[in-house]
Coordinates of C-alpha atoms and ligand atoms in Angstrom, one line a residue:
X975 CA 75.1 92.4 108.5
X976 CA 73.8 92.6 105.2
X977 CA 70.3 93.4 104.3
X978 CA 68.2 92.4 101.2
X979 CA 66.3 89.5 100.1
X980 CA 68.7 86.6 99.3
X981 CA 68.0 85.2 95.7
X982 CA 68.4 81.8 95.1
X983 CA 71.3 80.8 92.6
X984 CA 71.9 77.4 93.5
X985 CA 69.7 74.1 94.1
X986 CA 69.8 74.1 97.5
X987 CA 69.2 77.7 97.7
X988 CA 66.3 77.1 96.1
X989 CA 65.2 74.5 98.3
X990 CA 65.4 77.0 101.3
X991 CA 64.1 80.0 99.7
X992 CA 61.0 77.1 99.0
X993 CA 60.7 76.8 102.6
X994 CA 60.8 79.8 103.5
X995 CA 57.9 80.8 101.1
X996 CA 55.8 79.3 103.1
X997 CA 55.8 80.7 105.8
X998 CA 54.2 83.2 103.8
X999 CA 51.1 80.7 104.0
X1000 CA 49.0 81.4 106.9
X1001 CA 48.4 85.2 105.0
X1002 CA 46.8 83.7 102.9
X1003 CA 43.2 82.8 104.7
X1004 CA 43.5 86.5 106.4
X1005 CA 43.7 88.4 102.3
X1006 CA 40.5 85.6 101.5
X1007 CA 38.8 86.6 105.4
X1008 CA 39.3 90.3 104.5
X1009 CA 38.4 90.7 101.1
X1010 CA 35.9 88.0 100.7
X1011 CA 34.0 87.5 103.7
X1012 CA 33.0 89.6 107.0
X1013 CA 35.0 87.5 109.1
X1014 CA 37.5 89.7 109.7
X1015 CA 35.6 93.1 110.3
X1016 CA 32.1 92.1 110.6
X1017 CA 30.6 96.2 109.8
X1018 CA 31.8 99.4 110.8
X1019 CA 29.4 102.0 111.2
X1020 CA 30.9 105.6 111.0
X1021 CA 29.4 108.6 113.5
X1022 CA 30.6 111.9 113.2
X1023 CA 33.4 111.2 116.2
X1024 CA 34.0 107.8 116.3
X1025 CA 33.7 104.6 114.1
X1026 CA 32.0 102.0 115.2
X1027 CA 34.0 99.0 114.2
X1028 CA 32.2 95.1 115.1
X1029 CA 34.8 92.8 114.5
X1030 CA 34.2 88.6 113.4
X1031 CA 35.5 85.8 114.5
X1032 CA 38.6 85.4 112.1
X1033 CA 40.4 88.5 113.5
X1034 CA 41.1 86.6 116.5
X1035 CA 43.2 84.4 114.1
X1036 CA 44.8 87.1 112.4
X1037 CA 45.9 88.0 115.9
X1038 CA 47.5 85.3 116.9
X1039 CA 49.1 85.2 113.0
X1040 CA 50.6 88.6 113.9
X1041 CA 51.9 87.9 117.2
X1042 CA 53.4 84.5 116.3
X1043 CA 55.3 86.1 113.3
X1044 CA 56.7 88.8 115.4
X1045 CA 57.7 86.8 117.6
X1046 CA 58.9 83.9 115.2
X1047 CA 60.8 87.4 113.8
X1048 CA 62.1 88.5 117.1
X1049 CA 63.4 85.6 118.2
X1050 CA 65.3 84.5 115.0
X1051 CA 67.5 88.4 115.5
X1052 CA 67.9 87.3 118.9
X1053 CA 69.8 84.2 118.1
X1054 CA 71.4 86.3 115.4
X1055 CA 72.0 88.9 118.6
X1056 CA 73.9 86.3 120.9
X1057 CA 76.5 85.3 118.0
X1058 CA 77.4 89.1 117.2
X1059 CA 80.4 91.0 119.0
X1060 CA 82.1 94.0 118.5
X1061 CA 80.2 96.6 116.0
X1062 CA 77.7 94.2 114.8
X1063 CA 76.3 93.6 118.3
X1064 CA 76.0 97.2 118.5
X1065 CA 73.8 97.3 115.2
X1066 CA 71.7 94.3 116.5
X1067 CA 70.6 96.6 119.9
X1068 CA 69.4 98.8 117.7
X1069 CA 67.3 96.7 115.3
X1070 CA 66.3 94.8 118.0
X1071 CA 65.0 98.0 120.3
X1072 CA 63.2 99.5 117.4
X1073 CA 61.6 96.1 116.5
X1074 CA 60.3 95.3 120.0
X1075 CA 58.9 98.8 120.4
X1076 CA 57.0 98.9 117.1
X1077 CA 55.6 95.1 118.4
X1078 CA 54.4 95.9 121.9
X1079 CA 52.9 99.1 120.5
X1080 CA 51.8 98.2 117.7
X1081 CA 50.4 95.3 119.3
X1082 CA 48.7 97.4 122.3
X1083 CA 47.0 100.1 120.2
X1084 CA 46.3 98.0 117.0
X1085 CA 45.2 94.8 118.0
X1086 CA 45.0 94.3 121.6
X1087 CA 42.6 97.5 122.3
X1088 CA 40.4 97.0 119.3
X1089 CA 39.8 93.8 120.3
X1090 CA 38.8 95.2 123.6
X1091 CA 36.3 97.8 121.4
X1092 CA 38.7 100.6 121.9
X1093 CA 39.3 102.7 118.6
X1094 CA 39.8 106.2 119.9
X1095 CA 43.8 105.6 120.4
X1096 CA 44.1 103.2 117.4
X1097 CA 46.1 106.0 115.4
X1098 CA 49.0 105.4 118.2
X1099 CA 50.0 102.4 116.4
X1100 CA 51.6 103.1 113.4
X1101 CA 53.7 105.8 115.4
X1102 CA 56.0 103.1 117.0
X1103 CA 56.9 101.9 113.9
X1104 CA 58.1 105.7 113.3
X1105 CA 60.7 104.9 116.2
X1106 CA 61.4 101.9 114.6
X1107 CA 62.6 103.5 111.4
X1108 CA 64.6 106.2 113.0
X1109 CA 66.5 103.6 115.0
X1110 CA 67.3 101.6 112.0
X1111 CA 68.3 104.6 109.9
X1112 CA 70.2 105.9 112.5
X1113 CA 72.2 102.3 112.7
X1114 CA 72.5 102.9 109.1
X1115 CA 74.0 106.2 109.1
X1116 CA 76.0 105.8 112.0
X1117 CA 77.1 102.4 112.0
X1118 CA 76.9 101.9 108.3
X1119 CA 74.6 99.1 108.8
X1120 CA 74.0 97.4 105.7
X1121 CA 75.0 98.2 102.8
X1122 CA 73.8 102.0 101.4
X1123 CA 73.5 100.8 97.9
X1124 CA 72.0 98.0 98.5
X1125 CA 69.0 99.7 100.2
X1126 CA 69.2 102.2 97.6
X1127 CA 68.4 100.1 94.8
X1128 CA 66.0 98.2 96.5
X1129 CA 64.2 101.0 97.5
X1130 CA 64.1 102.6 94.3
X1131 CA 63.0 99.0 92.7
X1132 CA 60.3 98.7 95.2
X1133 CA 58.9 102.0 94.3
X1134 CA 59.5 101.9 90.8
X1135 CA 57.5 98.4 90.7
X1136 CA 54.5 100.0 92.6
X1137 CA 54.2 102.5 90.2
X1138 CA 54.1 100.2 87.4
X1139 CA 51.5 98.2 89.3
X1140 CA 49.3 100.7 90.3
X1141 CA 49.4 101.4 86.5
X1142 CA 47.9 98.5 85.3
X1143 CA 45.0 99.4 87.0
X1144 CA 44.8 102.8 85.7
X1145 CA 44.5 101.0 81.6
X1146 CA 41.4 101.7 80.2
X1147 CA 41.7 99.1 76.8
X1148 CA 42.2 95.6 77.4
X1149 CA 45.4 96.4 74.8
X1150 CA 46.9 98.9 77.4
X1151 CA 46.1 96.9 80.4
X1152 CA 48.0 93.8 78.7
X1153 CA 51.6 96.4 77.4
X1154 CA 51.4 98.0 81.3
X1155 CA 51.3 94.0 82.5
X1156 CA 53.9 93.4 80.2
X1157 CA 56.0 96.6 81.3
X1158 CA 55.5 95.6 84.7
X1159 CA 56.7 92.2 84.2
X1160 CA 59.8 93.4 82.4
X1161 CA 60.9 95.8 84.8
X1162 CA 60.3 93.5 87.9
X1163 CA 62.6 90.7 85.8
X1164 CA 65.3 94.0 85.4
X1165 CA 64.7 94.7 89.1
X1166 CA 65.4 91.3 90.1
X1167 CA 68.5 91.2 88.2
X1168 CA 69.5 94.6 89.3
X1169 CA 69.2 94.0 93.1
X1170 CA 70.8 90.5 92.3
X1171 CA 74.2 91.8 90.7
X1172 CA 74.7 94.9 93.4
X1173 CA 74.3 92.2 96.1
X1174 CA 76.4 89.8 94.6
X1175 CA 78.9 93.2 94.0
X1176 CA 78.3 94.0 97.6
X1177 CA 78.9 90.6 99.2
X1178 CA 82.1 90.3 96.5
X1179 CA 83.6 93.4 98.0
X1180 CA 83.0 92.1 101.7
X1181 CA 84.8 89.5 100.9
X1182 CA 87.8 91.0 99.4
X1183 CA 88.0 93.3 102.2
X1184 CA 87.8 90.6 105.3
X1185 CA 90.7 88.8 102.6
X1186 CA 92.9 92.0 102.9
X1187 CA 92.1 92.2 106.4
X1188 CA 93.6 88.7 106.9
X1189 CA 96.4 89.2 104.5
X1190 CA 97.5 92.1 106.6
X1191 CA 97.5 90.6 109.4
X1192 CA 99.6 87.6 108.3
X1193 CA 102.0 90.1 107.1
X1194 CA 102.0 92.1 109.7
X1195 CA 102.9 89.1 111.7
X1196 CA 105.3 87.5 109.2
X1197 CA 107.8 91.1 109.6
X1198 CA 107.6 90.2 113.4
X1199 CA 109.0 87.1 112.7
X1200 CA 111.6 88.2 110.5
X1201 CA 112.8 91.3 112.4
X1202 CA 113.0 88.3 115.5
X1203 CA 115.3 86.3 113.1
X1204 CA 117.4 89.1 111.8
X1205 CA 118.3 89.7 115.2
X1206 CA 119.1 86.3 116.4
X1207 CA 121.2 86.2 113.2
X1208 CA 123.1 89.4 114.2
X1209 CA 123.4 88.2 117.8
X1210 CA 124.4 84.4 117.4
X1211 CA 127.0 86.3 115.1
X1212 CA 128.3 88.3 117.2
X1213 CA 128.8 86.0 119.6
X1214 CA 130.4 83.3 116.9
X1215 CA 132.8 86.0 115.9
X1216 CA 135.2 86.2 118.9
X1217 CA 136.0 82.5 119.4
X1218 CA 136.6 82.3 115.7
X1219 CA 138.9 85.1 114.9
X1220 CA 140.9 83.8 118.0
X1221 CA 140.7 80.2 116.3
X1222 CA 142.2 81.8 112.9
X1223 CA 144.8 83.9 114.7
X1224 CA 146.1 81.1 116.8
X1225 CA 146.3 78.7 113.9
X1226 CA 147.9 81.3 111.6
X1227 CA 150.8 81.5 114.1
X1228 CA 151.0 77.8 114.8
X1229 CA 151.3 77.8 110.5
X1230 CA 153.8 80.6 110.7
X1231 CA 155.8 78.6 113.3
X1232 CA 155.8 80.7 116.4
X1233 CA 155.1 76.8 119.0
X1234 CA 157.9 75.0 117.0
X1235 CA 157.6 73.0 113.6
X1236 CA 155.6 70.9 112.4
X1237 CA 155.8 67.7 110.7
X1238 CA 153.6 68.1 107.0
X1239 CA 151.2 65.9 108.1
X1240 CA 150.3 67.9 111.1
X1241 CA 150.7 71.6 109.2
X1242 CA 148.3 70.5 106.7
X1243 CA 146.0 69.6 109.0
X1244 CA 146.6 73.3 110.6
X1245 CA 146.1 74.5 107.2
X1246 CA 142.7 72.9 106.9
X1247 CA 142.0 74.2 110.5
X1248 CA 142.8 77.8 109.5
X1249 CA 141.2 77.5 105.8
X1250 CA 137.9 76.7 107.8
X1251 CA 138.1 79.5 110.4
X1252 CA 139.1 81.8 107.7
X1253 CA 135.2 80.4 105.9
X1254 CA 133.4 80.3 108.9
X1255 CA 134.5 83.9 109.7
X1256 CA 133.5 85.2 106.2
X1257 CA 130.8 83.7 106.8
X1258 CA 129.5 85.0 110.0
X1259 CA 130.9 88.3 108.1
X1260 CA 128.0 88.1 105.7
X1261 CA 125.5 87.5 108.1
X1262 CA 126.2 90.3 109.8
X1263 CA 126.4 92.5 106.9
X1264 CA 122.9 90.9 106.0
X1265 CA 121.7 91.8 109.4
X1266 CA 123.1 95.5 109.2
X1267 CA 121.4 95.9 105.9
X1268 CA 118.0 94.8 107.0
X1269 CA 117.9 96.7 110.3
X1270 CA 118.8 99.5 108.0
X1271 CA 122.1 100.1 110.3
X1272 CA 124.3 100.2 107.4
X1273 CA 126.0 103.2 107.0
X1274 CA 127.4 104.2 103.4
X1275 CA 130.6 106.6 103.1
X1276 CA 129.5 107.8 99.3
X1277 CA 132.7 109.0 97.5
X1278 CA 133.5 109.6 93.6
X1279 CA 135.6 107.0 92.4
X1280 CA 136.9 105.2 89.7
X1281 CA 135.1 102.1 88.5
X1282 CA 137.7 100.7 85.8
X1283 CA 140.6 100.9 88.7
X1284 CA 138.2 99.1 91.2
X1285 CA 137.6 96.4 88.6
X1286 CA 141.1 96.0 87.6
X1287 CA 141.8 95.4 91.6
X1288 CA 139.4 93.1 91.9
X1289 CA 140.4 91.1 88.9
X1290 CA 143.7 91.2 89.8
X1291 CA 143.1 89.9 93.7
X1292 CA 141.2 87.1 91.9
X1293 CA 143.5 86.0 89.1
X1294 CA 145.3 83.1 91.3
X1295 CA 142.2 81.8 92.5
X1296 CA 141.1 81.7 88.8
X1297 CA 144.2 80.4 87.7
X1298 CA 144.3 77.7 90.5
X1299 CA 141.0 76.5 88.6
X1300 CA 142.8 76.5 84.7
X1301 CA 140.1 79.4 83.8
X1302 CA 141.5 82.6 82.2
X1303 CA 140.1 85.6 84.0
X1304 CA 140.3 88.3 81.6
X1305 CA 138.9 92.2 82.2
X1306 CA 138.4 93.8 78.6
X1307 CA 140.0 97.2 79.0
X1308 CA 137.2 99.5 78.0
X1309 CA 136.9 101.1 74.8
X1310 CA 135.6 104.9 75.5
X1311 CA 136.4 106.4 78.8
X1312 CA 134.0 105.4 81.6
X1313 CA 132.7 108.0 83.6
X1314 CA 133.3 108.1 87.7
X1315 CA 130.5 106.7 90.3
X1316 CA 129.9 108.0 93.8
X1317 CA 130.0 105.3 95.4
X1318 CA 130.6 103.8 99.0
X1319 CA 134.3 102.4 97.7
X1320 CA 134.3 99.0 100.2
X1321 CA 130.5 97.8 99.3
X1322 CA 130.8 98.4 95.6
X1323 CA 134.0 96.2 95.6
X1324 CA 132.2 93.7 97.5
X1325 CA 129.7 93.6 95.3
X1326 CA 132.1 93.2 92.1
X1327 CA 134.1 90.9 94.5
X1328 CA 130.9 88.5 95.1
X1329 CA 129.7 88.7 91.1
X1330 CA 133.4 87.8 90.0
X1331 CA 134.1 85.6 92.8
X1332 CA 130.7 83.7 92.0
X1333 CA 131.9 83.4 88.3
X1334 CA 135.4 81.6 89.0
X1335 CA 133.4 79.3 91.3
X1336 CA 131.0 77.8 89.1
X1337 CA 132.9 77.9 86.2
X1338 CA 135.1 74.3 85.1
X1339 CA 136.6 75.3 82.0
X1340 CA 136.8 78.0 80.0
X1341 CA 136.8 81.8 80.8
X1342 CA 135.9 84.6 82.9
X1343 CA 135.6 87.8 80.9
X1344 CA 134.9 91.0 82.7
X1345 CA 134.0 94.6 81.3
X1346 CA 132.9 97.9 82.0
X1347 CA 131.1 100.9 80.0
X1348 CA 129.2 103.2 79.8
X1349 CA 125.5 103.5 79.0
X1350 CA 123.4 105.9 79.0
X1351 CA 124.2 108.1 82.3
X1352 CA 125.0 104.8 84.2
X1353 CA 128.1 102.6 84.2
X1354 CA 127.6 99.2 83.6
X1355 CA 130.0 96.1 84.4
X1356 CA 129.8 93.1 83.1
X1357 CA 131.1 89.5 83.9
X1358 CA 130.5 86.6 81.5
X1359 CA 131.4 83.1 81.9
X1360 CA 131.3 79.6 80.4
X1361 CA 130.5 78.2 83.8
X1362 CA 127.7 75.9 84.7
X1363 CA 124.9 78.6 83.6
X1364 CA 121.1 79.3 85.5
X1365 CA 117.7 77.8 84.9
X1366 CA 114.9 79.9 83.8
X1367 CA 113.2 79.1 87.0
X1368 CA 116.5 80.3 89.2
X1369 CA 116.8 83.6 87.2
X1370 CA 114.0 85.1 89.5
X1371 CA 115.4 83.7 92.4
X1372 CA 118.7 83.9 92.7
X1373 CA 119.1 87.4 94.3
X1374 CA 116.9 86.3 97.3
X1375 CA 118.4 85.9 100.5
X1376 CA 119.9 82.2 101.5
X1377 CA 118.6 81.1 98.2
X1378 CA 121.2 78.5 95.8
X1379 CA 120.6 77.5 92.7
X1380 CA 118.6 74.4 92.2
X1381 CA 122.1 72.0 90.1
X1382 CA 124.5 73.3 92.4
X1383 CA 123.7 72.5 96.3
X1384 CA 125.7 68.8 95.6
X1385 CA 128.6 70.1 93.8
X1386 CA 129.6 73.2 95.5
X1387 CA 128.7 72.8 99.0
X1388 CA 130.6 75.9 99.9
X1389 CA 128.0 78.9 100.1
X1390 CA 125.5 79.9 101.7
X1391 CA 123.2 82.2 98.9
X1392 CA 123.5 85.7 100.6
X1393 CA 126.3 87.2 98.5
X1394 CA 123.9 87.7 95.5
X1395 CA 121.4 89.3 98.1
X1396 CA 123.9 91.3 99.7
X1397 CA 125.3 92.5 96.1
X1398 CA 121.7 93.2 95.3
X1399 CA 120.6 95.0 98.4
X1400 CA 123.8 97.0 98.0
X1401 CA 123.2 97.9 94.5
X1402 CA 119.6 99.0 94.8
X1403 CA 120.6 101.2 98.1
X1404 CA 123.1 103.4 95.5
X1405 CA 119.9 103.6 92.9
X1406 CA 121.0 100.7 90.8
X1407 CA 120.4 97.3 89.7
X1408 CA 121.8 94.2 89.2
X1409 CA 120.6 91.1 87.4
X1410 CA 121.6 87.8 85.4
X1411 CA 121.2 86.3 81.5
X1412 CA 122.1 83.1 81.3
X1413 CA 120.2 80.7 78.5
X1414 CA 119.8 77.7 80.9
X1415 CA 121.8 74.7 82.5
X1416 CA 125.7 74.5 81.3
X1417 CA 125.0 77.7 79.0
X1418 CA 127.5 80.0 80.6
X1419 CA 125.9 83.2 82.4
X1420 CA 126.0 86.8 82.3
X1421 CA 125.8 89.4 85.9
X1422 CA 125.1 92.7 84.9
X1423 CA 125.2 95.6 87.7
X1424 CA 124.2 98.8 86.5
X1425 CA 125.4 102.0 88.7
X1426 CA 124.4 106.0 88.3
X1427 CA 126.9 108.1 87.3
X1428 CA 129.1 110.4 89.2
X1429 CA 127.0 113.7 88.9
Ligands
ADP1282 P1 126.4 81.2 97.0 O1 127.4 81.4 95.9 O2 127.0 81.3 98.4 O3 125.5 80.1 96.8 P2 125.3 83.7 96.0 O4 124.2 84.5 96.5 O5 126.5 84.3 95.7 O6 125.4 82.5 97.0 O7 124.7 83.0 94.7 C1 123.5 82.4 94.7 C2 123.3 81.4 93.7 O8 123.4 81.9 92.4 C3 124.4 80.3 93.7 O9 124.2 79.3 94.6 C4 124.4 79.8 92.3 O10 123.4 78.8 92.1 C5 124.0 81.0 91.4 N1 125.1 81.7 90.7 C6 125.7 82.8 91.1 N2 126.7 83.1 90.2 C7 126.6 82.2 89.3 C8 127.3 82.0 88.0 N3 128.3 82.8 87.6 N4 127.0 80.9 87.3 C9 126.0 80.1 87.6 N5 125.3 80.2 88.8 C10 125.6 81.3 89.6

């Protein structure tokens, strides 16, 4: 709920705010009955205990003005009540129990018993509105109804104005009387802008805060549905794992010859049978490890070893596949000495595995060089390759999980787009980094994985 009078700021704004102005019009005739005529208060004759107040026919009018506005009033935070819930409902009682008392007392003592010639308790009146007030500031205060600074500023506005009024009336020259108009002008102009902007600041932070709100909960709600696909992954997995390595080993013996021979024909068909187990297996391989990693139930076994022998392993369990392809795989023996890594040994030579492995496979002709150094306190390997090379657009999104590059989903159908995750996720976990350079399509590429040094 948000208090303060709501400026217009666009056409149709206008248009309402127009409206509502005049309901303002049936105060009119009361000021002119008051000030103007004795139709309102006829005389009032004052004895030394009691005023003696005759009233005129117009205050009859003003009663009914003052009734039907309260109620018009009442009735409009009713309807406001019904749609409330939670907090905001609670903030409505309140307004609406300190309204109704200050109208049926008020009402009582100030109009109904004056009208009836009764003047002695007329002072009871104004003390309802005292409950009222205390109510409201206590929904304030409590319930931080509406906002603090809004009030603020438009109490010290208000207050501020009035003095300014009350000043013109003090001038004594026509010359002051026309600089404390213009002052008054100016600063009600300021105080309309003021009030304007800490609303519009007010409203603008409600806003961002239901926005975050919302944004929280969509979050909140997109984890659940990732931590419910992780483990479906690791379970449908799990389950794929047995069948399959029973698959593999059964067509490896019936390839090794253990039921009888086989014509070609039919042992390279058992080829092809074993060469897809042996992918589906890796496969379901990865998904685990993906799994394990997001469920944080990877465990590392950190040890100091030797990145350049690594390297050279992996190079050298990759050179037929490489060679199978017409591509030279070279690793660049380093220069200068490079320094040990504690590392968990298997995961870091997965990691070089998928960045190498990655190379061969989407390079055609050409070259795979790989090299490692040192720099800084970190050791850095590097694989570069005159391969099919990334878009701008893929750089950032290549190490995402299941994500391929956009030119190669048709020509290499084998993959999946978790081994750059994996090496990623793997990487960052031993408080490094790894990332690509490439200068677009058929450009070649560059994987850089950066590792701390062995302490
Ligand atoms: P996959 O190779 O199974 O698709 P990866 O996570 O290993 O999954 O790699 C993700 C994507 O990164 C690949 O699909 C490919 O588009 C791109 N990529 C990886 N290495 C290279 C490389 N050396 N040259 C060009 N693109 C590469």
């Amino acid at each position: 709920m948000r208090f303060g009078y709501a400026f217009p700021e666009h056409k149709s704004d206008m248009r309402t705010w127009w409206s509502t102005s005049l309901v303002l019009v049936p105060i009119l005739p009361i000021v002119f009955f008051l000030y103007f005529t004795d139709w309102h208060i006829q005389k009032i004759v004052f004895t030394n205990s009691y005023r003696d107040v005759t009233l005129g026919p117009a205050y009859s009018f003003y009663g009914l003005v003052f009734l039907g506005y309260m109620s018009a009033a009442f009735w409009q935070l009713f309807k406001k009540f019904k749609k409330t819930s939670g907090l905001e409902r609670l903030q409505f009682k309140y307004i609406m129990a300190g309204t109704l008392i200050a109208i049926v007392v008020g009402a009582f003592f100030n109009l109904l018993l004056p009208w009836l010639g009764n003047y002695q308790l007329i002072w009871l009146g104004p003390l309802a509105t005292v409950a009222m007030v205390v109510l409201v500031a206590y929904a304030i205060f409590k319930h931080h109804l509406f906002s603090i600074k809004v009030v603020a500023t438009e109490v010290f506005t208000g207050i501020l104005l009035l003095l300014l009024f009350v000043n013109i009336f003090s001038s004594t020259t026509s010359t002051q009387y026309i600089f404390s108009t213009i002052i008054f002008l100016a600063a009600a102009g300021f105080g309309w802008l003021l009030i304007r902007s800490v609303l519009f600041e007010v409203s603008s932070r409600e806003k961002i805060a239901k926005l975050a709100k919302q944004l929280q909960t969509v979050n909140d709600k997109l984890q659940q549905v990732d931590k419910v696909k992780t483990e479906f992954i690791s379970i449908a997995s799990h389950q794929l794992r047995t069948p399959l390595t029973i698959i593999k080993g059964y067509t490896s013996m019936a390839l090794e010859g253990t039921f009888g021979r086989y014509t070609k024909q039919q042992h390279d068909v058992m080829d092809k049978l074993f060469q897809s187990a042996n992918r589906l297996i890796n496969l379901v391989e990865d998904l685990l490890n993906i799994s394990r990693l997001e469920q944080g139930r990877i465990e590392y076994e950190y040890k100091v070893i030797d990145p350049v022998a690594l390297v050279r392993g992996v190079v050298e369990e990759l050179e037929p596949k490489a060679k199978k392809k017409g591509l030279r795989l070279i690793f660049i023996k380093p220069k200068h000495s490079v320094p040990h890594i504690r590392a968990d040994e298997q995961k870091i030579r997965q990691v070089y595995i998928n960045v190498i492995d990655n190379a061969v496979k989407y390079t055609e002709k050409g070259s795979v060089t790989v090299s490692l150094h040192r720099e800084e306190d970190k050791v850095r390997f590097e694989s570069v390759d005159t391969g099919i090379g990334i878009t701008k657009d893929d750089l950032s999104t290549l190490f995402h999980k299941f994500v391929r590059g956009s030119h190669v989903t048709q020509m290499y159908t084998e993959g999946v787009g978790l081994g750059l995750y994996f090496a990623r996720k793997v990487a960052e976990n031993h408080g490094g980094k790894i990332w690509a350079e490439s200068s677009g399509k058929d450009q070649g590429s560059k994987f850089i994985v950066e590792l701390p040094m062995a302490s």
